[in-house]
Amino acid sequence: MTLDSSTLDAADIGSLPGVGVLIIGAGIIGCAIADRLALAGASVRICEAGGLASGTTAHGEGNVLVSDKGAGPELELSRLSRRLWPEVLARIARTMPEEAAAVEWDPKGGIVVATDAAGAAALADFAAGQRAVGLHCEDLDADQLAQAEPALTRDVTGSVHYPDDAQVQPVGAAAALIGSAAAAGAVIETRCVVTGSIVRDGRLIGVRTSRGPRYAEVVINAAGPWSGRVAQRLGAPIAVRTRRGDVLITAPMPPTVFHKVYDADYVGAVGSSEAELQSSAVIESTHGGPILLGSSRRECGFDNRLRPDSMAAIARRALRLYPVLADAAIMRAYGGFRPFFADHLPVIGPDPRLPGLWHATGHEGAGIGLSIGTAQVLTRALAGRAGELDIAPFTVDRPAVIASGRIESDAGHLPL
């Protein structure tokens, strides 16, 4: 199949008329892809095993970050996404202003801090590598840091400001994207479980679901942590791993935290493949007043229990940076699963083992921020058109993705 290779910006709406695409998963990645393809005129259907944005998307902080990625393909994807987010929201706002407002777009910027000499040296090296590829970040001295974050501890050995970091309300963002897709003709089916593949002459032409067969020219696996199970059922397993992350939410507070603030250990925790509990301080406010406290990482399959050791580690680290939070009331806590591959890069592109199957998964905790860029990269690849970002680093046929075909068990959780 050859798709129209024209650009897919707003001026080219309708440039992919009638191409049948089935997206598995209605999290932020699936919603962003649906929006992009539906605007281009594709015939889009989403099959979601649970509810809209009910999995990983509903259990994150809404980060749109460039600060936590070192020089390389993921940083370039994050920069593309960060540039596209305001453009996409402005386009949605023209016809769906309430939905766009519910995204709560907040380009607040981020500040990364170190609290010892080793951390300061590592942070300086990390920032220098980012600057070398053109990322804008600024060192802050003690006075500048105190002005930016008055309640932050003064026991800081180094800090870097990233003005391009931003935040969204993740479910609101997914709802706005899928609403835009629906307005352009996309069909959304929830409680629709994919159970197998429909293959003809070696090509995937559809999927079997709990609601009957669904046919399409292109099937996109965007099922997040459950994409490994989906891929296995379609006959093309991928080695998706999952880590659980937990978040604490305070009761509404007066203005206390003005940027996304996190300690320099966060980057190491994200980039690690260790299975045991790892934690770092990630602190930010929300439009409604509560403060989000993260973060943790632990491989535990699909065990959905909140664990006291994780919550205690998050609280200790948060208090280290913001002692004023000692009197804050914790209103609730939640956790979710983040999909990743061993090389810590997502998969975006076609599966060479099964023509007709594409994957868009493995973004771990960065899926909210990377979703818009992922949608553009995948759409332009489907069109056979070279985009501004090289898709090669994200291909399926790399060792971290195909090597073992490891599949996490999800028994007792979502009906995948």
CSV table of C-alpha atoms in Angstrom, one decimal, residues 55-56 223-230 238-246 269-270 272-278 296-304 307 335-344 361-365 400 404-411 413-414 416:
chain,number,residue,atom,x,y,z
A,55,GLY,CA,-4.4,2.9,32.0
A,56,THR,CA,-1.0,4.5,32.2
A,223,ALA,CA,-1.4,-0.6,24.0
A,224,GLY,CA,1.3,0.8,26.3
A,225,PRO,CA,2.3,-1.7,29.1
A,226,TRP,CA,-0.1,-4.2,27.5
A,227,SER,CA,1.4,-3.9,24.0
A,228,GLY,CA,3.6,-7.0,24.6
A,229,ARG,CA,0.5,-9.1,25.3
A,230,VAL,CA,-1.2,-7.6,22.2
A,238,ILE,CA,8.1,-7.7,21.4
A,239,ALA,CA,10.1,-7.5,24.6
A,240,VAL,CA,8.1,-4.9,26.5
A,241,ARG,CA,8.9,-4.6,30.1
A,242,THR,CA,6.9,-2.6,32.7
A,243,ARG,CA,7.8,-0.6,35.7
A,244,ARG,CA,5.4,0.7,38.2
A,245,GLY,CA,5.5,4.4,39.2
A,246,ASP,CA,3.7,5.9,42.2
A,269,ALA,CA,16.4,6.3,37.8
A,270,VAL,CA,14.6,6.6,34.5
A,272,SER,CA,18.3,2.4,34.8
A,273,SER,CA,17.2,-1.1,34.1
A,274,GLU,CA,17.3,-2.2,37.8
A,275,ALA,CA,14.2,-4.1,38.9
A,276,GLU,CA,14.2,-3.0,42.6
A,277,LEU,CA,12.7,0.1,44.0
A,278,GLN,CA,14.3,3.4,42.9
A,296,SER,CA,9.3,5.8,42.0
A,297,ARG,CA,10.3,3.0,39.7
A,298,ARG,CA,10.0,-0.7,40.3
A,299,GLU,CA,9.5,-3.8,38.2
A,300,CYS,CA,6.6,-5.8,39.8
A,301,GLY,CA,4.7,-7.2,36.8
A,302,PHE,CA,1.1,-5.9,36.9
A,303,ASP,CA,0.9,-5.9,40.7
A,304,ASN,CA,-1.4,-2.9,41.3
A,307,ARG,CA,3.3,-0.1,48.7
A,335,GLY,CA,0.4,4.3,40.7
A,336,GLY,CA,0.6,3.1,37.1
A,337,PHE,CA,2.6,1.0,34.8
A,338,ARG,CA,5.2,2.4,32.4
A,339,PRO,CA,6.2,0.3,29.3
A,340,PHE,CA,9.9,0.3,28.3
A,341,PHE,CA,12.5,-1.6,26.3
A,342,ALA,CA,16.0,-2.5,27.6
A,343,ASP,CA,17.6,0.3,25.5
A,344,HIS,CA,15.1,2.9,26.9
A,361,THR,CA,4.9,1.9,22.4
A,362,GLY,CA,7.7,1.7,25.1
A,363,HIS,CA,7.7,5.4,26.0
A,364,GLU,CA,7.8,4.6,29.7
A,365,GLY,CA,7.0,7.7,31.8
A,400,ALA,CA,16.2,-4.7,22.7
A,404,SER,CA,13.6,-12.4,23.9
A,405,GLY,CA,10.0,-11.6,23.1
A,406,ARG,CA,9.5,-11.4,26.9
A,407,ILE,CA,5.8,-10.8,27.8
A,408,GLU,CA,4.7,-9.6,31.2
A,409,SER,CA,1.8,-11.4,32.8
A,410,ASP,CA,-1.3,-9.3,33.3
A,411,ALA,CA,-3.6,-12.0,34.7
A,413,HIS,CA,-6.0,-7.0,35.6
A,414,LEU,CA,-7.1,-5.5,32.3
A,416,LEU,CA,-6.1,-8.4,27.5
